Amino acid sequence: MVRHGQTPTTGKVLPGRAKGLHLADLGHEQAKIAALRLAELKIDAVYSSPLERAKETAAPISAACGLKTQIERGLFECDFGDWTGKELKDLMKLPEWQTVQRAPSTFRFPNGESFTEMQTRMVGALDKLRKLHPGGTIVCVSHADTIKAAVAHAMGTHIDLFQRIVISPASITAVTWHAGGPIVLAVNSTGRPLTELKPA
């Protein structure tokens, strides 16, 4: 799983599923770095969320692997409903923000999706895609919360604790499946110096 690269609003706005948000110049550079790293593997398919920022991140990965990006709606960003497009500094002032951080399993975004629905959708999409490529390696370009939710599920961690996981822009998270279930191989790998590690 690859999170899309940085956009002009990363860390400032909750863009959700709003269209028209593209990668920043740094995001394009991050995507190229991820592509170079992934090209060292034999990749069987590249899937992407339908949003522009995800497709723009997937493009250099697909090119480096000699593949065509396939769109998978199950990799979509969480539907933040009425919170879509709001500035994070304003959302953090809402009493509901503490619920989002500490008990997300109990929260549904107004006129949007719940965290448990989002996790079920993302895990279902990954299950479907991995079964299409038995024994293969696939890349799924998605979003921070969806990848965090998938990692929590793979580790057997309750969704209420998934906010403790950090998924940085253009980071790579690797999970393998075998008969006994998923095994998490790497989380939030960027290939950048360890001095750059910080909550995002």
Coordinates of C-alpha atoms in Angstrom, one line a residue:
M1 CA 0.0 0.0 0.0
V2 CA 1.3 3.4 -0.9
R3 CA -0.2 6.7 0.4
H4 CA -0.5 9.4 -2.2
G5 CA 2.2 12.1 -2.3
Q6 CA 2.0 15.4 -0.6
T7 CA -0.5 18.0 -1.9
P8 CA -0.7 21.7 -1.3
T9 CA -3.1 21.1 1.6
T10 CA -1.6 18.1 3.3
G11 CA -1.7 18.6 7.1
K12 CA -3.9 21.7 6.7
V13 CA -7.2 20.6 5.2
L14 CA -9.4 17.5 5.3
P15 CA -9.9 17.1 1.6
G16 CA -11.8 13.9 1.6
R17 CA -13.3 12.9 -1.7
A18 CA -13.5 16.4 -3.1
K19 CA -12.2 16.4 -6.7
G20 CA -9.5 18.7 -8.1
L21 CA -6.7 18.2 -5.5
H22 CA -3.4 17.5 -7.3
L23 CA 0.0 16.6 -6.0
A24 CA 2.4 19.4 -5.1
D25 CA 5.9 19.5 -6.7
L26 CA 7.2 17.7 -3.6
G27 CA 4.4 15.1 -4.0
H28 CA 5.5 14.3 -7.5
E29 CA 9.1 13.9 -6.3
Q30 CA 8.0 11.6 -3.5
A31 CA 6.0 9.5 -6.0
K32 CA 9.1 9.1 -8.2
I33 CA 11.1 7.9 -5.2
A34 CA 8.4 5.3 -4.3
A35 CA 8.3 4.2 -8.0
L36 CA 12.1 3.6 -8.0
R37 CA 11.9 1.6 -4.8
L38 CA 8.9 -0.5 -6.0
A39 CA 10.5 -1.1 -9.4
E40 CA 13.1 -3.3 -7.6
L41 CA 10.2 -5.9 -7.1
K42 CA 8.3 -7.9 -9.6
I43 CA 4.9 -6.1 -9.5
D44 CA 2.0 -7.8 -11.0
A45 CA -0.6 -5.0 -10.9
V46 CA -1.0 -1.4 -9.7
Y47 CA -4.3 -0.2 -8.4
S48 CA -5.3 3.3 -7.3
S49 CA -8.1 5.2 -5.5
P50 CA -10.1 7.2 -8.1
L51 CA -8.9 10.6 -6.7
E52 CA -6.4 12.6 -8.7
R53 CA -3.7 12.7 -6.0
A54 CA -3.7 8.9 -5.8
K55 CA -3.7 8.4 -9.6
E56 CA -0.8 10.9 -10.0
T57 CA 1.1 9.0 -7.4
A58 CA 0.3 5.7 -9.1
A59 CA 1.4 6.9 -12.6
P60 CA 5.2 6.8 -12.1
I61 CA 4.9 3.5 -10.2
S62 CA 3.0 2.0 -13.1
A63 CA 5.4 3.4 -15.6
A64 CA 8.4 2.1 -13.7
C65 CA 6.8 -1.4 -13.5
G66 CA 5.7 -1.4 -17.1
L67 CA 2.0 -1.6 -16.1
K68 CA -1.2 0.3 -16.5
T69 CA -2.9 1.8 -13.4
Q70 CA -6.3 0.2 -12.6
I71 CA -8.9 2.1 -10.6
E72 CA -10.3 0.4 -7.6
R73 CA -13.1 2.3 -5.7
G74 CA -12.6 0.3 -2.6
L75 CA -9.3 2.2 -2.1
F76 CA -11.2 5.5 -2.0
E77 CA -10.6 8.0 0.8
C78 CA -12.9 7.9 3.8
D79 CA -16.2 9.8 3.1
F80 CA -15.8 12.7 5.5
G81 CA -19.3 14.1 4.7
D82 CA -19.9 17.6 6.0
W83 CA -16.3 17.8 7.2
T84 CA -14.9 17.5 3.6
G85 CA -12.7 20.5 2.8
K86 CA -12.7 21.9 6.3
E87 CA -9.4 23.2 7.8
L88 CA -7.9 20.9 10.4
K89 CA -7.3 23.7 12.8
D90 CA -11.0 24.4 12.9
L91 CA -12.0 20.7 13.2
M92 CA -9.6 20.2 16.1
K93 CA -11.7 22.7 18.1
L94 CA -14.8 20.6 17.8
P95 CA -15.7 18.4 20.8
E96 CA -16.2 15.5 18.3
W97 CA -12.5 15.7 17.4
Q98 CA -11.6 13.9 20.7
T99 CA -13.9 11.1 19.7
V100 CA -12.3 10.8 16.3
Q101 CA -8.9 10.5 18.0
R102 CA -9.8 8.4 21.0
A103 CA -12.8 6.3 20.1
P104 CA -13.2 6.4 16.3
S105 CA -15.2 3.2 16.3
T106 CA -18.1 5.2 17.8
F107 CA -17.9 8.0 15.3
R108 CA -19.7 8.7 11.9
F109 CA -18.8 11.8 9.9
P110 CA -21.9 13.9 9.5
N111 CA -23.6 12.8 6.3
G112 CA -20.5 10.6 5.7
E113 CA -18.9 7.3 6.5
S114 CA -18.1 5.7 9.8
F115 CA -14.5 4.5 10.5
T116 CA -15.7 0.9 10.8
E117 CA -17.4 1.1 7.4
M118 CA -14.3 2.6 5.9
Q119 CA -12.1 -0.2 7.4
T120 CA -14.5 -2.9 6.2
R121 CA -14.5 -1.4 2.7
M122 CA -10.7 -1.1 2.6
V123 CA -10.0 -4.6 3.9
G124 CA -12.6 -6.0 1.6
A125 CA -11.0 -4.3 -1.4
L126 CA -7.5 -5.7 -0.4
D127 CA -9.0 -9.2 0.0
K128 CA -10.6 -9.0 -3.4
L129 CA -7.4 -7.7 -5.1
R130 CA -5.0 -10.2 -3.5
K131 CA -7.2 -13.1 -4.6
L132 CA -7.0 -11.8 -8.2
H133 CA -3.2 -12.2 -8.0
P134 CA -2.5 -15.4 -6.0
G135 CA 1.2 -15.6 -5.2
G136 CA 1.8 -12.2 -6.7
T137 CA 2.8 -8.7 -5.6
I138 CA 0.4 -5.8 -6.1
V139 CA 0.6 -2.1 -5.3
C140 CA -2.5 -0.3 -4.0
V141 CA -2.3 3.6 -3.9
S142 CA -4.7 4.9 -1.3
H143 CA -5.0 7.4 1.6
A144 CA -3.7 7.8 5.1
D145 CA -6.7 6.7 7.1
T146 CA -7.6 3.8 4.8
I147 CA -4.0 2.4 5.0
K148 CA -3.9 2.9 8.8
A149 CA -7.2 1.0 9.1
A150 CA -5.9 -1.8 7.0
V151 CA -2.7 -2.0 9.0
A152 CA -4.7 -2.1 12.3
H153 CA -6.8 -5.0 10.9
A154 CA -3.8 -6.9 9.7
M155 CA -2.2 -6.6 13.2
G156 CA -5.4 -7.5 15.0
T157 CA -5.5 -4.0 16.6
H158 CA -8.8 -2.5 17.4
I159 CA -9.8 0.5 15.2
D160 CA -10.0 2.6 18.3
L161 CA -6.2 2.5 18.4
F162 CA -5.5 3.0 14.7
Q163 CA -4.7 6.7 15.2
R164 CA -1.5 5.6 16.8
I165 CA -0.2 4.6 13.3
V166 CA 1.5 7.1 11.1
I167 CA 1.3 6.9 7.3
S168 CA 3.4 9.6 5.7
P169 CA 2.9 10.9 2.1
A170 CA 4.2 8.4 -0.5
S171 CA 5.2 6.0 2.2
I172 CA 5.1 2.2 1.5
T173 CA 3.4 -0.2 3.8
A174 CA 3.9 -3.9 3.0
V175 CA 1.6 -6.8 4.1
T176 CA 1.8 -10.4 3.0
W177 CA -1.0 -13.0 3.3
H178 CA -0.5 -16.7 3.8
A179 CA -2.8 -19.5 4.9
G180 CA -2.7 -18.3 8.5
G181 CA -3.6 -14.7 7.7
P182 CA -1.8 -11.4 7.2
I183 CA 1.8 -10.6 8.2
V184 CA 2.9 -6.9 8.4
L185 CA 6.3 -6.6 6.8
A186 CA 6.8 -2.8 6.9
V187 CA 4.8 0.3 7.9
N188 CA 5.3 3.9 6.7
S189 CA 8.6 3.2 4.9
T190 CA 9.8 6.2 3.0
G191 CA 13.4 5.4 2.4
R192 CA 14.3 8.8 3.9
P193 CA 16.8 9.4 6.8
L194 CA 15.6 8.4 10.2
T195 CA 16.2 12.0 11.4
E196 CA 13.0 12.9 9.4
L197 CA 10.8 10.6 11.4
K198 CA 8.0 12.6 13.2
P199 CA 4.3 12.3 13.6
A200 CA 2.3 13.6 10.6

